[in-house]
Amino acid sequence: MDERPNKTLKISAAPHLASGASVERIMRNVVLALLPTTGFAVYAFGLAALLSLFTATLTCVLAEHLLCKLAGRPSTVKDWSVVITGLLYGLTLPPGLPLWMVCLGGLIAVAMGKALYGGLGYNLFNPALVGRAFLQAAFPTAMTTWTPAFSADRFTSLPGSMLAPPFGTPHYDQISGATPLAAMKFEQTLSDTVDLFLGLTSGSLGETCSLLILLGGLYLIARRMMNWRIPAGIFTAVILLSGLLHLSDAQAYPSPLFMLFSGGLMLGAMFMATDMVASPITPLGCYLYGVLIGALVVVIRLWGGMPEGVMYAILLANAVSPLIDRLIQPVAYGTRRSKDS
Amino acid sequence: MNWMTRRSFPHGIHPQPAKDETQREPIRQFPFAPLMVIPLLQHIGKPAVTVVSEGQEVVRGQLIARPDGFLSVAMHAPASGVIRRIDRVPTLLGSMVPGIYLQPFPASTQEVCEGMPCPVETATPEEILAAIQQAGIVGLGGAGFPTHAKLQVPADKHIDTVIINGVECEPYLTTDHRVMLEQSADIYTGIRYVLKATGAARAIIAIEDNKRDAAEYLGAMLPSDLPVSIELVTVKYPQGAEKLLVSVLLNREVPTGGLPVDIHAAVINVATTAEIGRLLPRGRGIQERVVTITGPAVRRRGNYRIPIGTPLRFALETVGTSEDLSEVLVGGPMMGQAAPSLDIPITKGTSGVVAYTERETGHQPPIYPCVHCGDCLEACPMSLNPSQLGLLAAREHYQAMVDDFHLMTCFECGACSYVCPSHIPLAQRFRVAKAYIRKNQASVVRSQAS
Ligand code: SF4
Ligand code: SF4
């Protein structure tokens, strides 16, 4: 009995165990899940994509760091959430967008989308989409001018438009045909669904290859780091709604598969709508939120003035999310009726 | 035997069980400490009243304090010795309560003295409840509610089923497991008393699926005339919480603010049942209990039958601890409390002593704002919204937590804190909020009374 425990004891409050989950770990895994999509963007659009994504991410990280310093808070870049914002934001941009616009939008995303609300955990909207929405409103032409994917010189030269001086009119050397959605809307031609699924069409940097986006999302779902109910709700609504319309008039309305794999739907459903902070917290709330997004996407795409509606659908649903949370609360134990007595 | 595992309650968590090191260790008798510290309040209710005086010699098992009213139980001498002082003694909560310091005789035979037996065949329910109170029995699972009070059925209610709780879902603890493997006869005798006292028609022994050996053994030892069934429940924390157990086994839900008796059930811990069966036939009082002493900082981990009143310091010295001992938990790691000092004693409610080293306690992860991940909602066994409660708690909006988000339904199981990736001390804050609300309610009641 020589072993005398005699030191001052630590005294902490129960529970004295933790699962080991952490915000950093979730965020790092989301970045990981986005890497295949990012890689494909670079493969499809070459140097332009590389430079855009790099600029977007760097701008967001720097903006967050500086804004934290300005606000007198410790920098929060180490929680990795701003890396996701930057990367996601970059992936939504059209290839060949002038770099100064990329910077400006990134700054807006972090400043107006996140810092203004108080930083991580408080943002009402998905910050990446706030940045993109700003660009869409400010520079509608640049945001809907697409350079072609898989051009032969994509690894050797940059589109001249990227280096356009601020506030000048960018000059595009190559302009691709319309994106599949624009073609559907304005020219009534449908792209091949397999091409869409594999990402062989044009569009924003990271939205073209549905397959890789889906795989990244499934990885997060398997690791229980993403709420699968949100994409499930979105897909259900899109399939049902566009399926019914397609059945009623196959000429006027595209098939559900086209709707699923075109435009930003896959990226939006898997990585944008699922922003934990800006989505509801209860399982039922998440379904409703997903269904709302899916329905809005179909409505905007088919009847709105724009070819694409994913961004606005998600932003609108973000705004409704606190309301959903207020209306839908878990049913506490003891308030349900007893089942057999 | 072919067991059907029952469905489980919704949500919950799966912490590492950490039971392997002690669950195969048979219960061993513990030596007597040179000085015992016996608080007169080891239960919920009023402290017992001493019936001995300083300097008096007592025999092991002798009554040293009598219950003060209904919500109070007797205390018995844990060893033959002399009463050194009647004074205030330190407790787990950091406060001092009235208590007795007893110095055991070193060379005594430590024979246990017996009292008036309470034969189960002839005793009335009232006599059984009185005997349980006189035996000083309280819930040994940790809550410390006087068992006779729990078993007393109000006149306008009835109990049809008694659930014997052998779930033991807290990580590290294996006392109930060992008691089930070693004291089957005591358990079944205890069940006879409990059934008679409550008038219940049957009992269910609930055991977590990771203790099949105990279930099989108890099944084999079951006397044919006893209306007892043994049910396995899913391994999940906090499966052993009594309200959850009632829902899982009987498919009835205890209404908010109610007790299991409201839905005709009583839940009683298996070690408590064994103690009833061990003590009542011989008219003895409780003066020792089985405690799991374990954790990374403990050398000889195991299950020990330890005299009540043994100071933690003596207990840990006896089993040996490593140099870097850092925190000592009384109870399990999920709901147990950190000991403020090693001078506090093992009490009737102490089911385990878990000692951590620097490795377990050294790292304090940063706290982030709630990221709305919803993991806490999917962990909460009571289906509360810990995220929302946490936001309100941080702003000290305690009344809103009660009115809009069922704060008082929270039983501080800690599942929400366990999963939170932002490391928000949710359950810890809820404990503070509940204490605040209770204090306020008490003062409201007092001012209305005066
Ligand atoms: S501590 Fe309370 S709120 Fe948290 S999981 Fe347990 S019962 Fe739910
Ligand atoms: S687990 Fe933590 S971060 Fe997630 S919703 Fe609950 S409180 Fe918020």
mmCIF file of C-alpha atoms and ligand atoms in Angstrom, chain A residues 23 26 276 281, chain B residues 368-379 385-388 390-391 415-424 426 430, ligand 2:
data_model
loop_
_atom_site.group_PDB
_atom_site.id
_atom_site.type_symbol
_atom_site.label_atom_id
_atom_site.label_comp_id
_atom_site.label_asym_id
_atom_site.label_seq_id
_atom_site.Cartn_x
_atom_site.Cartn_y
_atom_site.Cartn_z
ATOM 1 C CA VAL A 23 -16.590 20.185 -36.115
ATOM 2 C CA ILE A 26 -16.822 16.845 -40.142
ATOM 3 C CA MET A 276 -26.160 22.042 -41.424
ATOM 4 C CA ILE A 281 -32.633 20.359 -37.284
ATOM 5 C CA TYR B 368 -17.744 25.914 -31.032
ATOM 6 C CA PRO B 369 -21.147 27.448 -31.569
ATOM 7 C CA CYS B 370 -23.945 24.985 -32.302
ATOM 8 C CA VAL B 371 -23.629 23.995 -35.967
ATOM 9 C CA HIS B 372 -27.162 22.660 -36.083
ATOM 10 C CA CYS B 373 -26.058 19.171 -36.984
ATOM 11 C CA GLY B 374 -28.987 17.592 -35.151
ATOM 12 C CA ASP B 375 -26.860 14.814 -33.656
ATOM 13 C CA CYS B 376 -28.014 15.699 -30.150
ATOM 14 C CA LEU B 377 -31.644 15.279 -31.176
ATOM 15 C CA GLU B 378 -30.828 11.855 -32.515
ATOM 16 C CA ALA B 379 -29.068 10.977 -29.266
ATOM 17 C CA ASN B 385 -34.197 19.345 -28.519
ATOM 18 C CA PRO B 386 -30.858 19.749 -26.724
ATOM 19 C CA SER B 387 -29.612 22.174 -29.356
ATOM 20 C CA GLN B 388 -32.418 24.615 -28.634
ATOM 21 C CA GLY B 390 -28.443 24.700 -25.107
ATOM 22 C CA LEU B 391 -28.962 28.021 -26.851
ATOM 23 C CA ALA B 415 -25.953 11.545 -24.386
ATOM 24 C CA CYS B 416 -26.282 14.947 -26.049
ATOM 25 C CA SER B 417 -22.962 16.220 -24.693
ATOM 26 C CA TYR B 418 -21.346 12.941 -25.704
ATOM 27 C CA VAL B 419 -22.185 13.345 -29.394
ATOM 28 C CA CYS B 420 -21.937 17.127 -29.848
ATOM 29 C CA PRO B 421 -19.203 17.899 -32.409
ATOM 30 C CA SER B 422 -19.047 21.449 -31.103
ATOM 31 C CA HIS B 423 -18.309 20.078 -27.620
ATOM 32 C CA ILE B 424 -21.012 22.205 -26.073
ATOM 33 C CA LEU B 426 -25.190 20.621 -22.956
ATOM 34 C CA PHE B 430 -29.128 21.601 -18.233
HETATM 35 S S1 SF4 C 2 -24.984 18.174 -31.324
HETATM 36 FE FE1 SF4 C 2 -24.123 20.159 -30.726
HETATM 37 S S2 SF4 C 2 -23.721 21.193 -32.640
HETATM 38 FE FE2 SF4 C 2 -25.079 19.506 -33.148
HETATM 39 S S3 SF4 C 2 -27.133 20.388 -33.027
HETATM 40 FE FE3 SF4 C 2 -26.700 19.547 -31.024
HETATM 41 S S4 SF4 C 2 -25.865 21.252 -29.872
HETATM 42 FE FE4 SF4 C 2 -25.751 21.817 -32.007
#
